[in-house]
Amino acid sequence: MSYSATDIITFIGVPLAVLGVLPILYNTVATLAALSKIKRMLRHGRLTALTRSDVVNHVIEVELPRYAVTPCDRFTDTELYWQPSQQPSFIPGGSWSIFNWRTRAIGAKTQRLEYADQLRQPQVDVAFDELIAYLLDLGAVPDAHGWKLLRATGLWTPTGCSLMNSPDGLHQALTIAPLDDSDGYLSLKANWSSDWTTRNFSSLPPYWIRLPPPLARISEPVDPVQESSASKADAEKGDVGDVEKGKGREQINSRKESLDSIQKQAERSSRAAITCQISVNGLTTAMSQEDDSLFSTANLQGLHIEHVRIRSGKSDGVWFASFATAFDTTSQTILWNYKIPDEILNFARRDTVPCGVLVLLGVVDESQTPMWASKYNANEEASELFFRRNAEQRLAVQAESQMSPPQREIAVRQRMQRELNERMQDMRDRMRLDSQRREARTSEALQSPKWDTKLVAEHNLQWLKHKGDRDVNTLLNVDASLSLKEVVGMLLHRMILDGQFASSICQVLDLWKAWADNGGMRRSDLEALYEKQELFALASLLVALVRDTVTAHEGTLSLDLQECLRIWKNVRLG
């Protein structure tokens, strides 16, 4: 049987054509299968993405949004803040989805894939300090070796190096991730379990401090008879007038009720502890809560803090932020935000207050200070003058006894007039001498040896305690059992609630710093201290606390961590 050329072409061409279509069919099936798996992975991770496929070339394009994230609000999003996400994404690069975040889309990233295993979720941008503060608030523990290595090697830190661990130290909570999708940013990977959360809402978060309320003063009892008579008088005055004035009385009563409610709210705030958030830019938030044993969203009241915020042209905010940072900074503090300016640190650590000035103010006994004043024996001078005048009088009387009666009468009269003039002149000389000596003593006090702020604060604290025992009209009730740091906490508490008081304290601090920078105290500065001695005493407690601020030593965890946060403001988390 012979085949024609057409038959031969058919026998050979058809199988070849089928073989040529098979790769296309394979690519189509493989692409559709990979696309289905990718969509399933996106659906499981609750990700919205735009997918496109080229079945001929076996290419799948996935466009995923890129986000910038920030932790949920601790006060309004309580449940989301403390609990991990219920459905985290397990796609590589999506470890950030293990937490609940506030997200904001900042762009999109397109990936060209062949297989589903190549899918990567874009990393998110997050502020490094907010991320670390959030993990610390949950209970994570910093890894000292990891932070030291990160500070030393930067982006060349080995992948997998741990920066934060679980509270038990057995698991890694934050590690270095590959730099594939970091675009030059530090790349991190997160891990967390609900069992690792060891803190709750009652714990004080990082960058926050709690200020205790001042001690309440013992109020005088109100006489019930006077109170009842006063209420009757008010009632009688209220009944005066006709019906046409009823509407006016209602407005007055409503205004009075409003003022009473404001006054009661102020009294409640003064008795409640205040929690403050200190950021890089100083004080940002202050809240009061009557029941400070449980720091919850119940009864939280936001406070007016504009007078202690950092503003250009005013130093009040800088002073307050420095004192609040010093109040909360100890040797165990790992993370803090505000850096006390070097000029304030240098001022607090210099000897600026002459010890003689404290003697003049009645704070220190002169026996407790080094020799600084000239010594005068006023009693000896008075005795010498007394004996000299007596001797002159005795000689005059002896001379008078030898005169005739008319001459004696004239001499006695002249002697008495002369003695009167001498006594007046002696009194004027004594007053002039006392004034000169006071002036000299003041000059010597201003030039006396200077004491450091800690010693000044210790004496001023004792003076305030004695003043509180003697006088009830003090700016701050300082009990004898309180320590310096406890008094500073109550002082900062009042500075937040009382803008005028805070301004007065800062004016004294500006005056103090001015004479410290200009070569020493002058007479005008001393006169100002006479008028504002109690404010100066309270200000010295604040400055002493800054002086004792613990500075981190080179190589410690806190310094390594702070330096890393300074270098990398934002990181990529995935």
PDB file of C-alpha atoms in Angstrom, residues 13-195:
ATOM      1  CA  GLY A  13       2.547  16.790  11.064  1.00  0.00           C
ATOM      2  CA  VAL A  14      -0.392  16.027  13.294  1.00  0.00           C
ATOM      3  CA  PRO A  15       1.659  14.405  16.103  1.00  0.00           C
ATOM      4  CA  LEU A  16       4.214  17.204  15.858  1.00  0.00           C
ATOM      5  CA  ALA A  17       1.458  19.786  16.127  1.00  0.00           C
ATOM      6  CA  VAL A  18       0.065  18.028  19.186  1.00  0.00           C
ATOM      7  CA  LEU A  19       3.515  17.944  20.774  1.00  0.00           C
ATOM      8  CA  GLY A  20       3.903  21.666  20.111  1.00  0.00           C
ATOM      9  CA  VAL A  21       0.651  22.516  21.901  1.00  0.00           C
ATOM     10  CA  LEU A  22       1.438  20.417  25.008  1.00  0.00           C
ATOM     11  CA  PRO A  23       3.818  23.025  26.606  1.00  0.00           C
ATOM     12  CA  ILE A  24       1.168  25.671  26.199  1.00  0.00           C
ATOM     13  CA  LEU A  25      -1.403  23.403  27.796  1.00  0.00           C
ATOM     14  CA  TYR A  26       1.035  22.608  30.606  1.00  0.00           C
ATOM     15  CA  ASN A  27       1.789  26.297  31.203  1.00  0.00           C
ATOM     16  CA  THR A  28      -1.919  27.057  31.236  1.00  0.00           C
ATOM     17  CA  VAL A  29      -2.701  24.374  33.795  1.00  0.00           C
ATOM     18  CA  ALA A  30       0.334  25.197  35.947  1.00  0.00           C
ATOM     19  CA  THR A  31      -0.390  28.918  35.844  1.00  0.00           C
ATOM     20  CA  LEU A  32      -4.055  28.463  36.756  1.00  0.00           C
ATOM     21  CA  ALA A  33      -3.121  26.102  39.592  1.00  0.00           C
ATOM     22  CA  ALA A  34      -0.505  28.526  40.939  1.00  0.00           C
ATOM     23  CA  LEU A  35      -2.945  31.438  40.590  1.00  0.00           C
ATOM     24  CA  SER A  36      -5.579  29.504  42.513  1.00  0.00           C
ATOM     25  CA  LYS A  37      -3.105  28.757  45.307  1.00  0.00           C
ATOM     26  CA  ILE A  38      -1.963  32.380  45.428  1.00  0.00           C
ATOM     27  CA  LYS A  39      -5.553  33.628  45.688  1.00  0.00           C
ATOM     28  CA  ARG A  40      -6.175  31.109  48.459  1.00  0.00           C
ATOM     29  CA  MET A  41      -3.122  32.337  50.341  1.00  0.00           C
ATOM     30  CA  LEU A  42      -4.222  35.953  49.908  1.00  0.00           C
ATOM     31  CA  ARG A  43      -7.736  35.120  51.038  1.00  0.00           C
ATOM     32  CA  HIS A  44      -6.467  33.297  54.123  1.00  0.00           C
ATOM     33  CA  GLY A  45      -4.271  36.270  55.018  1.00  0.00           C
ATOM     34  CA  ARG A  46      -7.133  38.716  54.385  1.00  0.00           C
ATOM     35  CA  LEU A  47      -5.096  40.571  51.806  1.00  0.00           C
ATOM     36  CA  THR A  48      -6.603  42.579  48.989  1.00  0.00           C
ATOM     37  CA  ALA A  49      -4.493  42.230  45.851  1.00  0.00           C
ATOM     38  CA  LEU A  50      -4.769  42.683  42.120  1.00  0.00           C
ATOM     39  CA  THR A  51      -3.715  39.521  40.238  1.00  0.00           C
ATOM     40  CA  ARG A  52      -2.971  39.081  36.532  1.00  0.00           C
ATOM     41  CA  SER A  53      -1.780  35.926  34.738  1.00  0.00           C
ATOM     42  CA  ASP A  54      -0.067  35.183  31.415  1.00  0.00           C
ATOM     43  CA  VAL A  55      -0.881  31.519  30.769  1.00  0.00           C
ATOM     44  CA  VAL A  56       1.329  31.289  27.706  1.00  0.00           C
ATOM     45  CA  ASN A  57       4.487  32.535  29.407  1.00  0.00           C
ATOM     46  CA  HIS A  58       3.615  31.047  32.809  1.00  0.00           C
ATOM     47  CA  VAL A  59       3.856  34.445  34.622  1.00  0.00           C
ATOM     48  CA  ILE A  60       1.584  35.717  37.399  1.00  0.00           C
ATOM     49  CA  GLU A  61       1.587  39.359  38.490  1.00  0.00           C
ATOM     50  CA  VAL A  62       0.434  40.193  42.037  1.00  0.00           C
ATOM     51  CA  GLU A  63       0.051  43.801  43.114  1.00  0.00           C
ATOM     52  CA  LEU A  64      -0.105  44.195  46.906  1.00  0.00           C
ATOM     53  CA  PRO A  65      -0.484  47.474  48.820  1.00  0.00           C
ATOM     54  CA  ARG A  66       2.355  48.711  51.022  1.00  0.00           C
ATOM     55  CA  TYR A  67       1.423  50.136  54.430  1.00  0.00           C
ATOM     56  CA  ALA A  68       2.806  52.370  57.128  1.00  0.00           C
ATOM     57  CA  VAL A  69       1.603  51.153  60.523  1.00  0.00           C
ATOM     58  CA  THR A  70       1.458  52.382  64.087  1.00  0.00           C
ATOM     59  CA  PRO A  71       0.321  50.528  67.237  1.00  0.00           C
ATOM     60  CA  CYS A  72      -3.319  50.803  68.243  1.00  0.00           C
ATOM     61  CA  ASP A  73      -4.245  53.350  70.858  1.00  0.00           C
ATOM     62  CA  ARG A  74      -3.707  51.977  74.347  1.00  0.00           C
ATOM     63  CA  PHE A  75      -6.746  53.735  75.771  1.00  0.00           C
ATOM     64  CA  THR A  76      -9.387  53.538  73.055  1.00  0.00           C
ATOM     65  CA  ASP A  77      -8.427  50.247  71.335  1.00  0.00           C
ATOM     66  CA  THR A  78      -7.724  48.270  74.488  1.00  0.00           C
ATOM     67  CA  GLU A  79      -8.708  44.826  73.220  1.00  0.00           C
ATOM     68  CA  LEU A  80      -6.840  45.216  69.924  1.00  0.00           C
ATOM     69  CA  TYR A  81      -3.769  46.619  71.701  1.00  0.00           C
ATOM     70  CA  TRP A  82      -3.240  43.700  74.082  1.00  0.00           C
ATOM     71  CA  GLN A  83      -4.391  40.748  71.957  1.00  0.00           C
ATOM     72  CA  PRO A  84      -2.553  39.383  68.889  1.00  0.00           C
ATOM     73  CA  SER A  85      -4.373  39.262  65.575  1.00  0.00           C
ATOM     74  CA  GLN A  86      -6.872  36.437  65.208  1.00  0.00           C
ATOM     75  CA  GLN A  87      -5.907  35.706  61.593  1.00  0.00           C
ATOM     76  CA  PRO A  88      -2.267  36.617  60.961  1.00  0.00           C
ATOM     77  CA  SER A  89      -0.761  36.188  57.532  1.00  0.00           C
ATOM     78  CA  PHE A  90       1.712  33.330  57.068  1.00  0.00           C
ATOM     79  CA  ILE A  91       3.042  34.647  53.788  1.00  0.00           C
ATOM     80  CA  PRO A  92       6.771  35.460  54.036  1.00  0.00           C
ATOM     81  CA  GLY A  93       7.178  39.133  54.876  1.00  0.00           C
ATOM     82  CA  GLY A  94       3.868  39.294  56.744  1.00  0.00           C
ATOM     83  CA  SER A  95       5.041  38.669  60.293  1.00  0.00           C
ATOM     84  CA  TRP A  96       3.873  42.187  61.139  1.00  0.00           C
ATOM     85  CA  SER A  97       0.261  40.997  60.779  1.00  0.00           C
ATOM     86  CA  ILE A  98       0.577  39.020  64.011  1.00  0.00           C
ATOM     87  CA  PHE A  99      -0.327  42.292  65.796  1.00  0.00           C
ATOM     88  CA  ASN A 100      -3.267  44.625  65.340  1.00  0.00           C
ATOM     89  CA  TRP A 101      -2.202  47.936  63.811  1.00  0.00           C
ATOM     90  CA  ARG A 102      -3.520  51.211  62.585  1.00  0.00           C
ATOM     91  CA  THR A 103      -2.598  51.098  58.902  1.00  0.00           C
ATOM     92  CA  ARG A 104      -2.217  53.668  56.157  1.00  0.00           C
ATOM     93  CA  ALA A 105      -1.578  52.756  52.523  1.00  0.00           C
ATOM     94  CA  ILE A 106       1.546  54.422  51.131  1.00  0.00           C
ATOM     95  CA  GLY A 107       1.880  52.688  47.764  1.00  0.00           C
ATOM     96  CA  ALA A 108       1.875  49.301  46.053  1.00  0.00           C
ATOM     97  CA  LYS A 109       4.376  46.642  45.067  1.00  0.00           C
ATOM     98  CA  THR A 110       4.069  44.419  42.001  1.00  0.00           C
ATOM     99  CA  GLN A 111       5.607  40.929  41.947  1.00  0.00           C
ATOM    100  CA  ARG A 112       6.119  38.678  38.898  1.00  0.00           C
ATOM    101  CA  LEU A 113       5.882  35.052  39.952  1.00  0.00           C
ATOM    102  CA  GLU A 114       5.932  31.593  38.456  1.00  0.00           C
ATOM    103  CA  TYR A 115       5.059  29.595  41.537  1.00  0.00           C
ATOM    104  CA  ALA A 116       3.003  30.321  44.634  1.00  0.00           C
ATOM    105  CA  ASP A 117       6.012  29.742  46.892  1.00  0.00           C
ATOM    106  CA  GLN A 118       7.626  32.873  45.471  1.00  0.00           C
ATOM    107  CA  LEU A 119       4.891  35.152  46.857  1.00  0.00           C
ATOM    108  CA  ARG A 120       6.139  37.726  49.347  1.00  0.00           C
ATOM    109  CA  GLN A 121       4.037  40.108  51.379  1.00  0.00           C
ATOM    110  CA  PRO A 122       5.427  43.678  51.372  1.00  0.00           C
ATOM    111  CA  GLN A 123       7.012  44.790  54.604  1.00  0.00           C
ATOM    112  CA  VAL A 124       5.472  47.721  56.462  1.00  0.00           C
ATOM    113  CA  ASP A 125       7.070  50.965  57.562  1.00  0.00           C
ATOM    114  CA  VAL A 126       6.947  51.551  61.326  1.00  0.00           C
ATOM    115  CA  ALA A 127       8.655  53.976  63.699  1.00  0.00           C
ATOM    116  CA  PHE A 128      11.391  52.043  65.483  1.00  0.00           C
ATOM    117  CA  ASP A 129      10.789  53.659  68.884  1.00  0.00           C
ATOM    118  CA  GLU A 130       7.041  52.986  68.712  1.00  0.00           C
ATOM    119  CA  LEU A 131       7.673  49.333  67.840  1.00  0.00           C
ATOM    120  CA  ILE A 132      10.113  48.820  70.726  1.00  0.00           C
ATOM    121  CA  ALA A 133       7.858  50.675  73.159  1.00  0.00           C
ATOM    122  CA  TYR A 134       4.923  48.488  72.105  1.00  0.00           C
ATOM    123  CA  LEU A 135       6.864  45.259  72.596  1.00  0.00           C
ATOM    124  CA  LEU A 136       8.176  46.450  75.970  1.00  0.00           C
ATOM    125  CA  ASP A 137       4.634  47.307  76.999  1.00  0.00           C
ATOM    126  CA  LEU A 138       3.520  43.781  76.120  1.00  0.00           C
ATOM    127  CA  GLY A 139       6.314  42.333  78.248  1.00  0.00           C
ATOM    128  CA  ALA A 140       9.160  41.646  75.809  1.00  0.00           C
ATOM    129  CA  VAL A 141      12.705  41.672  77.179  1.00  0.00           C
ATOM    130  CA  PRO A 142      15.603  43.334  75.267  1.00  0.00           C
ATOM    131  CA  ASP A 143      18.540  41.158  74.264  1.00  0.00           C
ATOM    132  CA  ALA A 144      21.699  43.010  75.320  1.00  0.00           C
ATOM    133  CA  HIS A 145      23.959  41.073  72.918  1.00  0.00           C
ATOM    134  CA  GLY A 146      21.677  41.736  69.943  1.00  0.00           C
ATOM    135  CA  TRP A 147      21.497  45.492  70.543  1.00  0.00           C
ATOM    136  CA  LYS A 148      25.257  45.742  70.998  1.00  0.00           C
ATOM    137  CA  LEU A 149      25.802  43.824  67.748  1.00  0.00           C
ATOM    138  CA  LEU A 150      23.277  45.970  65.877  1.00  0.00           C
ATOM    139  CA  ARG A 151      24.932  49.170  67.082  1.00  0.00           C
ATOM    140  CA  ALA A 152      28.371  47.899  66.073  1.00  0.00           C
ATOM    141  CA  THR A 153      27.604  46.348  62.658  1.00  0.00           C
ATOM    142  CA  GLY A 154      24.446  48.125  61.473  1.00  0.00           C
ATOM    143  CA  LEU A 155      22.908  46.638  58.333  1.00  0.00           C
ATOM    144  CA  TRP A 156      25.539  43.886  58.345  1.00  0.00           C
ATOM    145  CA  THR A 157      24.028  42.377  61.479  1.00  0.00           C
ATOM    146  CA  PRO A 158      23.523  38.644  60.846  1.00  0.00           C
ATOM    147  CA  THR A 159      20.028  37.568  59.859  1.00  0.00           C
ATOM    148  CA  GLY A 160      18.204  35.983  62.772  1.00  0.00           C
ATOM    149  CA  CYS A 161      20.005  38.012  65.462  1.00  0.00           C
ATOM    150  CA  SER A 162      17.542  38.556  68.313  1.00  0.00           C
ATOM    151  CA  LEU A 163      16.762  42.054  69.573  1.00  0.00           C
ATOM    152  CA  MET A 164      13.767  41.262  71.790  1.00  0.00           C
ATOM    153  CA  ASN A 165      12.876  38.014  73.524  1.00  0.00           C
ATOM    154  CA  SER A 166       9.779  36.616  75.175  1.00  0.00           C
ATOM    155  CA  PRO A 167       9.440  37.292  78.929  1.00  0.00           C
ATOM    156  CA  ASP A 168      10.753  33.807  79.776  1.00  0.00           C
ATOM    157  CA  GLY A 169      13.749  34.336  77.474  1.00  0.00           C
ATOM    158  CA  LEU A 170      13.122  31.100  75.558  1.00  0.00           C
ATOM    159  CA  HIS A 171      11.695  32.550  72.341  1.00  0.00           C
ATOM    160  CA  GLN A 172      12.610  35.351  69.978  1.00  0.00           C
ATOM    161  CA  ALA A 173      10.107  38.194  69.650  1.00  0.00           C
ATOM    162  CA  LEU A 174      11.995  40.512  67.270  1.00  0.00           C
ATOM    163  CA  THR A 175      14.851  39.450  65.005  1.00  0.00           C
ATOM    164  CA  ILE A 176      16.887  40.775  62.089  1.00  0.00           C
ATOM    165  CA  ALA A 177      15.300  39.828  58.754  1.00  0.00           C
ATOM    166  CA  PRO A 178      16.848  39.575  55.257  1.00  0.00           C
ATOM    167  CA  LEU A 179      17.336  42.837  53.369  1.00  0.00           C
ATOM    168  CA  ASP A 180      15.498  41.653  50.226  1.00  0.00           C
ATOM    169  CA  ASP A 181      12.634  44.136  50.488  1.00  0.00           C
ATOM    170  CA  SER A 182      14.133  46.749  52.804  1.00  0.00           C
ATOM    171  CA  ASP A 183      15.372  49.368  50.283  1.00  0.00           C
ATOM    172  CA  GLY A 184      18.259  50.244  52.605  1.00  0.00           C
ATOM    173  CA  TYR A 185      16.120  50.284  55.760  1.00  0.00           C
ATOM    174  CA  LEU A 186      16.722  48.030  58.722  1.00  0.00           C
ATOM    175  CA  SER A 187      14.649  44.876  58.155  1.00  0.00           C
ATOM    176  CA  LEU A 188      13.011  43.118  61.124  1.00  0.00           C
ATOM    177  CA  LYS A 189      10.781  40.134  61.758  1.00  0.00           C
ATOM    178  CA  ALA A 190       8.266  39.871  64.602  1.00  0.00           C
ATOM    179  CA  ASN A 191       6.891  36.929  66.543  1.00  0.00           C
ATOM    180  CA  TRP A 192       4.471  36.887  69.462  1.00  0.00           C
ATOM    181  CA  SER A 193       2.061  34.673  71.352  1.00  0.00           C
ATOM    182  CA  SER A 194      -0.808  35.679  73.612  1.00  0.00           C
ATOM    183  CA  ASP A 195       0.777  33.565  76.368  1.00  0.00           C
TER     184      ASP A 195
END
